[in-house]
Coordinates of N, CA and C in Angstrom, one line a residue:
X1 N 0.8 -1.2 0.0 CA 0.0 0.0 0.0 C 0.9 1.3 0.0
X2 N 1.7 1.4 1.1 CA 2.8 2.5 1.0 C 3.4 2.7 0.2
X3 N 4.2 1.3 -0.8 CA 4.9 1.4 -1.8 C 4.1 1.9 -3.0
X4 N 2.7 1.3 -3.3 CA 2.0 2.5 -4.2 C 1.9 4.0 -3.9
X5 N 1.2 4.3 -2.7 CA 1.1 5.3 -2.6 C 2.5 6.6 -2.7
X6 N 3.9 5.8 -2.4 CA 4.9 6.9 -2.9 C 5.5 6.8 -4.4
X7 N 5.0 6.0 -5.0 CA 4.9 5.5 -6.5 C 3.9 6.9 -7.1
X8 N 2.8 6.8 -6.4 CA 1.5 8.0 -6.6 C 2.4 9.2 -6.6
X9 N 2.7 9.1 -5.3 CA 3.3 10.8 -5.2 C 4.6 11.3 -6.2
X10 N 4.9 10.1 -6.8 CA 6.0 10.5 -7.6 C 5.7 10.5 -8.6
X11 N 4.4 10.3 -9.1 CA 3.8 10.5 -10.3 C 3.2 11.7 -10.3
X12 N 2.7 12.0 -9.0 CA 1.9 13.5 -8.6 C 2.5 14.6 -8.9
X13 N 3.9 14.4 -8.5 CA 5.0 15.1 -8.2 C 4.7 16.0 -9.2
X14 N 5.4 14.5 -10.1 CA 5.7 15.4 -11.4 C 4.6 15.7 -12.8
X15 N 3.6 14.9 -13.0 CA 2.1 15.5 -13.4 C 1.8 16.6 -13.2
X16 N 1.9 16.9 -11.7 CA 1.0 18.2 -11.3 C 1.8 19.2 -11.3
X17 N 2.9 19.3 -11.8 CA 4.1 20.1 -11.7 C 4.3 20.6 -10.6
X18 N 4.7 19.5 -9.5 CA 5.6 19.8 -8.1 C 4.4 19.4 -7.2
X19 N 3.3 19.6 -7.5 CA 2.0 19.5 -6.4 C 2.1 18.4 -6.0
X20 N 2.2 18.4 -4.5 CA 2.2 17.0 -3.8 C 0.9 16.3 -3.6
X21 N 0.7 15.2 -3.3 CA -0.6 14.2 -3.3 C -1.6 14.7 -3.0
X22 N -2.8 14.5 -3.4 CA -3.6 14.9 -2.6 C -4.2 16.5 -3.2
X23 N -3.5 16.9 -4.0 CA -3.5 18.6 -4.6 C -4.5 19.1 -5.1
X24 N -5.5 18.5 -5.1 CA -6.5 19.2 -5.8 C -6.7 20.1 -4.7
X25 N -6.8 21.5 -5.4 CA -7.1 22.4 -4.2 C -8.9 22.2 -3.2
X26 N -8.5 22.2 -2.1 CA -9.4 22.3 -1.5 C -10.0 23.6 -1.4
X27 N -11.8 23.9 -1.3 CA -12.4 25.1 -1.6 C -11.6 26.0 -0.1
X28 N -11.5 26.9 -0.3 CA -11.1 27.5 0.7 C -12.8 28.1 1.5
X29 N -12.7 27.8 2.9 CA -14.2 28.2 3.5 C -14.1 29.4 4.4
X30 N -13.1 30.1 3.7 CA -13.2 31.5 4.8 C -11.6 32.0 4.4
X31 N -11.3 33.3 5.0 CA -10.5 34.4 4.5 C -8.7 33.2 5.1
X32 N -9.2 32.6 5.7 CA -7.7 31.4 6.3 C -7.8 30.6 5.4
X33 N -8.7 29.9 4.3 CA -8.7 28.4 3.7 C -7.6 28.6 3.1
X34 N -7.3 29.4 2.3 CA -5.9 29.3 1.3 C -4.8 29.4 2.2
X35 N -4.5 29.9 3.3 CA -3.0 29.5 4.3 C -2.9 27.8 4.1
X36 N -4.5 27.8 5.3 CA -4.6 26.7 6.1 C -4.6 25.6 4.6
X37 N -4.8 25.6 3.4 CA -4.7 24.7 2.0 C -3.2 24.9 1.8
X38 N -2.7 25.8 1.9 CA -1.2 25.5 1.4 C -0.2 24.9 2.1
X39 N -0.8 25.2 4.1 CA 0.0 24.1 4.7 C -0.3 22.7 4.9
X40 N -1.8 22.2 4.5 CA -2.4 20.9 4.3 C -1.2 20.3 3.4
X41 N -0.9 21.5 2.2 CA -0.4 20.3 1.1 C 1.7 20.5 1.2
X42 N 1.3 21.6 1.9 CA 3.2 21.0 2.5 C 3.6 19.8 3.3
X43 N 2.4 20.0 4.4 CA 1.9 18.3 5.3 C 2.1 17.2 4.6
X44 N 1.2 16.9 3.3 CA 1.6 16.4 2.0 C 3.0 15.9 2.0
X45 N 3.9 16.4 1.9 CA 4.9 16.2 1.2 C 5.3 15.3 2.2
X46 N 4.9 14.8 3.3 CA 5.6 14.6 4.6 C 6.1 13.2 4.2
X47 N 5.5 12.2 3.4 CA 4.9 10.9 3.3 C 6.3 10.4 2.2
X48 N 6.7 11.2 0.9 CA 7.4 11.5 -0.3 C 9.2 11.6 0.4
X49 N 9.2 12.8 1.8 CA 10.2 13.1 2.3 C 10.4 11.7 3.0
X50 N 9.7 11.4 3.6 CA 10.2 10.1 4.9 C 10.7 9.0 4.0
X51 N 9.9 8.3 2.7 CA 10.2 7.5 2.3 C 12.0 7.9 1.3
X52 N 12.4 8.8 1.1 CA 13.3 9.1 0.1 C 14.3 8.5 2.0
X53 N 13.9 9.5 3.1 CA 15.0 9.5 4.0 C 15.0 7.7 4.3
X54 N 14.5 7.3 4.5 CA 14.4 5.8 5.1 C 15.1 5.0 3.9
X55 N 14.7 5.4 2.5 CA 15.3 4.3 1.5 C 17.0 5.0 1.7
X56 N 17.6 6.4 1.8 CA 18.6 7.0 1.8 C 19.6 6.7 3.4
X57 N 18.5 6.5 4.0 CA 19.0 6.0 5.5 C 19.2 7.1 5.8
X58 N 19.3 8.3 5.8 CA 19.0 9.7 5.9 C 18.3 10.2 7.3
X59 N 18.6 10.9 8.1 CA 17.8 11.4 9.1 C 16.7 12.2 9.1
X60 N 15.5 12.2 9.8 CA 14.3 12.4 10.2 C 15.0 14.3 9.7
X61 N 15.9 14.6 11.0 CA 16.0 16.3 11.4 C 17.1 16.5 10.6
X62 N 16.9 17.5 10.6 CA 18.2 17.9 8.9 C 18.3 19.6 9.6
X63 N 19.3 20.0 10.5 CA 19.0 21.3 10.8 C 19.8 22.0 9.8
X64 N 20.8 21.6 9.2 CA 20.9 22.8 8.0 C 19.5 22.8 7.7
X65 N 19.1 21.8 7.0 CA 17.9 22.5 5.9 C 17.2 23.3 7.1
X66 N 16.7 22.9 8.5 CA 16.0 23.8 9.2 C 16.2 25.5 9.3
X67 N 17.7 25.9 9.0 CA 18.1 27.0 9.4 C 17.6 27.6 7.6
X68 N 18.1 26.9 6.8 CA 17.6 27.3 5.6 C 16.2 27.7 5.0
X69 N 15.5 26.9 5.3 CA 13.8 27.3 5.5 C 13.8 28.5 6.4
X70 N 14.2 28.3 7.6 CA 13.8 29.6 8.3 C 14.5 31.0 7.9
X71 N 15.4 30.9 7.1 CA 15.9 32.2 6.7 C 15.0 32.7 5.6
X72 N 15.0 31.5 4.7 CA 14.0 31.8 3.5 C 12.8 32.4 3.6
X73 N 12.0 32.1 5.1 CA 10.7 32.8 5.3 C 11.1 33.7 5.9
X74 N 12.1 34.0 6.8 CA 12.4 35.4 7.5 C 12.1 36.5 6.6
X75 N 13.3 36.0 5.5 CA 13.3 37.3 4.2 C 12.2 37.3 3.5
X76 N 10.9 36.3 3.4 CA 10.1 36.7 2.5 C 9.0 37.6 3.7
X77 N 8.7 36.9 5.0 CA 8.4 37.4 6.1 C 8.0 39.1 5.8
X78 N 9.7 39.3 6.1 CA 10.3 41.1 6.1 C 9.6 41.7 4.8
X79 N 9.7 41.0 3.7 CA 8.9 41.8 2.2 C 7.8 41.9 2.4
X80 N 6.9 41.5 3.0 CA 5.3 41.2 2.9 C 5.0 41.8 4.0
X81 N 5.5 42.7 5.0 CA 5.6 43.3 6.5 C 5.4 41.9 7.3
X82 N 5.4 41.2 7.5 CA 4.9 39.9 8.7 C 6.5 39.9 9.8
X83 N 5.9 40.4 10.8 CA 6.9 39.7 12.2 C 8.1 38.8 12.0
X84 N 9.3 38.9 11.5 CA 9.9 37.6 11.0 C 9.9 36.6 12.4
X85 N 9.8 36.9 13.4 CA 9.5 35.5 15.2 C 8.4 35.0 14.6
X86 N 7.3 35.6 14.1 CA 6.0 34.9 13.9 C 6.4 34.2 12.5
X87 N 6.6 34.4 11.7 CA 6.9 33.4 10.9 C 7.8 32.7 11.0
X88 N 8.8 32.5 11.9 CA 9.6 32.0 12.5 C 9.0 30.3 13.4
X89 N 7.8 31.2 14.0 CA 7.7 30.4 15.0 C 6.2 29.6 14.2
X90 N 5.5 30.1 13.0 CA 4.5 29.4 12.3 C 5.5 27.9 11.3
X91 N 6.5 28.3 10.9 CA 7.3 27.5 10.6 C 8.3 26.3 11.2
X92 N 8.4 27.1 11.9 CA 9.4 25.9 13.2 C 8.3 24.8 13.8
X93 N 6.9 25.3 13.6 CA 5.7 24.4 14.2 C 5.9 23.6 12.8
X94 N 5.4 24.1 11.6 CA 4.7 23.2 10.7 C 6.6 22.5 10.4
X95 N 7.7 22.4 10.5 CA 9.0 21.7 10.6 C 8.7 20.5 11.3
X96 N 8.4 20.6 12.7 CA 8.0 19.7 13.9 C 6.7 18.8 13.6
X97 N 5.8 19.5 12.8 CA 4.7 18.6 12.1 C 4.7 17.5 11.1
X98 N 5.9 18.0 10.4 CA 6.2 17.4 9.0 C 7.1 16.2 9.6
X99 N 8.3 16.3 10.8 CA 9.1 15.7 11.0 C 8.1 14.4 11.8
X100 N 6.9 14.9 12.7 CA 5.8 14.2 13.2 C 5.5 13.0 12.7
X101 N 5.3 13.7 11.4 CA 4.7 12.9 10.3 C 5.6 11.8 9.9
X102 N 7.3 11.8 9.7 CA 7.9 11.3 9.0 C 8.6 10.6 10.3
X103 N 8.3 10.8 11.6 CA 9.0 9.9 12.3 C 8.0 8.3 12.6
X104 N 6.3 9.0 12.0 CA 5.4 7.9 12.4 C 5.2 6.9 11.4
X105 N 5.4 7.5 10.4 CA 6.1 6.2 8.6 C 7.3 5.5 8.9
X106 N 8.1 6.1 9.7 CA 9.5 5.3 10.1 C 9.0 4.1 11.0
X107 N 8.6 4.8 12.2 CA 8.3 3.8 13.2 C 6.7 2.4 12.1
X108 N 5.8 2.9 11.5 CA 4.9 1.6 10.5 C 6.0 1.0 10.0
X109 N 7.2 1.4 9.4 CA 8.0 1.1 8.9 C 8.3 -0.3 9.2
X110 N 9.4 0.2 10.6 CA 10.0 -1.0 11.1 C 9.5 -1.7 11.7
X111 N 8.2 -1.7 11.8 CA 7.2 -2.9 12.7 C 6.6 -3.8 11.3
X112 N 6.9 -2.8 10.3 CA 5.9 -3.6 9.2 C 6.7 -3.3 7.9
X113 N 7.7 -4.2 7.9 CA 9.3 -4.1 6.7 C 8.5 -4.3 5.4
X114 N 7.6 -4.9 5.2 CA 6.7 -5.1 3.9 C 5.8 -3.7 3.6
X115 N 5.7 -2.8 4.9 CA 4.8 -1.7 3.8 C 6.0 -0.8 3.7
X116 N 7.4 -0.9 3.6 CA 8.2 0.0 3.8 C 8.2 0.3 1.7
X117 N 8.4 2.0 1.8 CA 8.7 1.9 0.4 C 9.9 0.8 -0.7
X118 N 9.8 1.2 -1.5 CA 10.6 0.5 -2.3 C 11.1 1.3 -3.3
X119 N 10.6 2.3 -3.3 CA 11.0 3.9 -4.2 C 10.9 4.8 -3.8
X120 N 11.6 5.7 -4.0 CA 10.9 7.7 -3.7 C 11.3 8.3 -4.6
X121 N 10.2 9.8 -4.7 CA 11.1 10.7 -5.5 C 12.1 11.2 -4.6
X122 N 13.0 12.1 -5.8 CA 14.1 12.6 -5.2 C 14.3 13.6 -4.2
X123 N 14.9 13.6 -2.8 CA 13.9 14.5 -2.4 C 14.5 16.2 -2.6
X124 N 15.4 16.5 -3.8 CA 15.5 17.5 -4.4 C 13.8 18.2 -4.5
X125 N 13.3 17.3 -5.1 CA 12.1 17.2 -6.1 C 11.1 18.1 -4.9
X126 N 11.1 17.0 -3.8 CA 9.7 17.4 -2.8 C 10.0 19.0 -2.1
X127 N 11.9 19.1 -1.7 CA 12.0 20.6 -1.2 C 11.9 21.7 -2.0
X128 N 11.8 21.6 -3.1 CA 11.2 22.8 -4.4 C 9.8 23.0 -3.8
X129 N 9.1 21.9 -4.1 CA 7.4 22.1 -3.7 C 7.2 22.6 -2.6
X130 N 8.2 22.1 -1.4 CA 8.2 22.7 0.1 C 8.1 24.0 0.1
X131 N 9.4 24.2 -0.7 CA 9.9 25.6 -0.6 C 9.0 27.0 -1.2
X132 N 8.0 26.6 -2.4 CA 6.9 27.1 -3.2 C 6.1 27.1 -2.2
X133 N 5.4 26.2 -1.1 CA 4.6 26.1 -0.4 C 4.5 27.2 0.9
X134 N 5.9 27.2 1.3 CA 6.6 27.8 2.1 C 6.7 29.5 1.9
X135 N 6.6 29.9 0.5 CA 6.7 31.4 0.1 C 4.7 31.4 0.3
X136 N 3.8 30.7 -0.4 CA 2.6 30.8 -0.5 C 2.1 31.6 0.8
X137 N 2.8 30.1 1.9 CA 2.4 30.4 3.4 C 2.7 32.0 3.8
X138 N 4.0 32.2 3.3 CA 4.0 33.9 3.6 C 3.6 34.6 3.3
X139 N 3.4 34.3 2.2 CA 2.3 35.6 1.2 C 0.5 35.4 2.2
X140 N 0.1 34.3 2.6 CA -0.9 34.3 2.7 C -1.1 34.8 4.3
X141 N 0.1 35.0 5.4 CA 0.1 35.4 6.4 C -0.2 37.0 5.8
X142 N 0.8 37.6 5.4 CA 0.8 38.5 4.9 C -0.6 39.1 4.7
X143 N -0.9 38.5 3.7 CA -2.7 39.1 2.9 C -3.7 39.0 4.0
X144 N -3.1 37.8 5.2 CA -4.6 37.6 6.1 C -4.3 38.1 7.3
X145 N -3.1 38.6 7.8 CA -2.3 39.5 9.1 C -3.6 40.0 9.3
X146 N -4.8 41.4 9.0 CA -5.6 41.6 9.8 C -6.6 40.5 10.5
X147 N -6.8 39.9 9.9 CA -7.6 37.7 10.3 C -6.8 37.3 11.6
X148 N -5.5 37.3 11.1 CA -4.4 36.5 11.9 C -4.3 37.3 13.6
X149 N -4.7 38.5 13.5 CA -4.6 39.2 15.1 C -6.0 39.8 15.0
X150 N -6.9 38.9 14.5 CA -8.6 39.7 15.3 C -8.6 38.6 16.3
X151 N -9.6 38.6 16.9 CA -10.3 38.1 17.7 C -11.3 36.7 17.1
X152 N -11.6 37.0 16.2 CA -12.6 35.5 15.2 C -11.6 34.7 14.7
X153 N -10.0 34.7 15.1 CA -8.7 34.1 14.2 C -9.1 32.7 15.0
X154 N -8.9 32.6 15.8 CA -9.1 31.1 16.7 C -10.5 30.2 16.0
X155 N -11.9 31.1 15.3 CA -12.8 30.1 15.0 C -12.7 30.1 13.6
X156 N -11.8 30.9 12.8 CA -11.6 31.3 11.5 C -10.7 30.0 11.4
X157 N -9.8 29.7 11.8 CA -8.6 28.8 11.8 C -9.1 27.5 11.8
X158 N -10.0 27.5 13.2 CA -10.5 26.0 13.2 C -11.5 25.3 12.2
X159 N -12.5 26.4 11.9 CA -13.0 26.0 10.5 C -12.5 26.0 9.6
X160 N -11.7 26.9 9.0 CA -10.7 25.9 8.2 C -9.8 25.2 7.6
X161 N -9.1 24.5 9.0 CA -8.8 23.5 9.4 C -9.5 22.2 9.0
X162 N -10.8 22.0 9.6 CA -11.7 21.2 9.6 C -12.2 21.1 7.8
X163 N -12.3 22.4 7.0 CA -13.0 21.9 6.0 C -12.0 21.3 5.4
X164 N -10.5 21.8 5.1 CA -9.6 21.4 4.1 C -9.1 20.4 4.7
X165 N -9.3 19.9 5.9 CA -8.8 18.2 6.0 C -9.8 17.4 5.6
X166 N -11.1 17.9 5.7 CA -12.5 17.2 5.2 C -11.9 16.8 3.9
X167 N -12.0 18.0 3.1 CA -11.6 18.0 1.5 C -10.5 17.1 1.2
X168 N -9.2 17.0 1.9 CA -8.1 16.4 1.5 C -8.5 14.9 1.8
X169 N -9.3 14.4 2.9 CA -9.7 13.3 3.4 C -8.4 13.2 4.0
X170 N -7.8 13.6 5.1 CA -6.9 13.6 5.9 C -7.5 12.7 7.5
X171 N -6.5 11.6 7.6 CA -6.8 10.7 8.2 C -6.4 11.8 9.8
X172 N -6.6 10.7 11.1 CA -6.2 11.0 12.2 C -4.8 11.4 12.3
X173 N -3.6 11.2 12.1 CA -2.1 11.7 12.2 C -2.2 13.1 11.1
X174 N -2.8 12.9 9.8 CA -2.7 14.5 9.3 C -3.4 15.7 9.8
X175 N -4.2 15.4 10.3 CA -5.1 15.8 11.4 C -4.7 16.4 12.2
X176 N -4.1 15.9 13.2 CA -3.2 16.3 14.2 C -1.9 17.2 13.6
X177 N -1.5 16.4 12.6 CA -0.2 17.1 12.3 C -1.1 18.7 11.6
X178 N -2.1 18.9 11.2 CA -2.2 20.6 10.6 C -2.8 20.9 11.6
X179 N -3.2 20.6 12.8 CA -3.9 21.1 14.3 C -2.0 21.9 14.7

């Protein structure tokens, strides 16, 4: 099943030009849907990344690349006026979500050596999309910054949340991982 499904995403990959699994955009249900949809589908990539690190033998945490991401959104951050700590610290969460993600395929993994992949894309391939995903997310902090510090942000967020995992059909772990 796993070994299809990253077979899928390497087909997705590149079909959809970079769009990771799952990409059909979900409707956005309020002035958050397009953040909260672009970090759904960086979440996405979580599945593509683990299997390249586990076939590579490659580690889960990679803090160069950490320091690199977070510089990347600092400086897009600073262009767009957004807080570079708050993008800082929106990023450093969805980092810890994605790694979530890819430590809980490791662990199916080795309890269950038959659903372990057998291929990945490269994961050149998935940090481009990351990194596209990654500028989106700031542009859309950016556009939604008066959303992001009202007072309705908390039920704006949670709905959603709720519709674009409905839409994605995001099981219990992706779930948690875009909470």
């Amino acid at each position: 099943m796993i070994r299809r499904a990253v077979f899928v995403v390497s087909v997705l990959l590149t079909a959809l030009g970079g769009l990771p699994p799952g990409a059909v955009r979900a409707e956005p249900p309020s002035a958050l849907g397009d953040l909260v949809d672009a970090a759904a589908q960086r979440l996405q990539t979580a599945d593509a990344v683990a299997a390249n690190k586990w076939l590579t033998g490659a580690p889960i945490t990679d803090p160069a690349r950490v320091q690199q991401v977070l510089a990347a959104v600092t400086a897009d951050a600073l262009a767009v006026g957004v807080p570079p700590d708050y993008a800082t610290t929106v990023f450093t969460d969805q980092i810890n979500a994605t790694e979530g993600v890819q430590y809980s395929r490791f662990s199916w993994w080795k309890f269950d050596p038959s659903a372990a992949p057998a291929d990945a894309p490269d994961l050149a391939a998935s940090r481009s999309v990351i990194d596209g995903l990654n500028h989106e997310m700031v542009t859309q902090i950016g556009r939604q910054w008066p959303v992001l510090q009202s007072p309705d942000c908390a039920a704006a967020l949670s709905a959603a949340k709720n519709t674009v995992a409905d839409a994605r059909g995001f099981d219990a772990l992706y779930r948690q991982a875009l909470d």
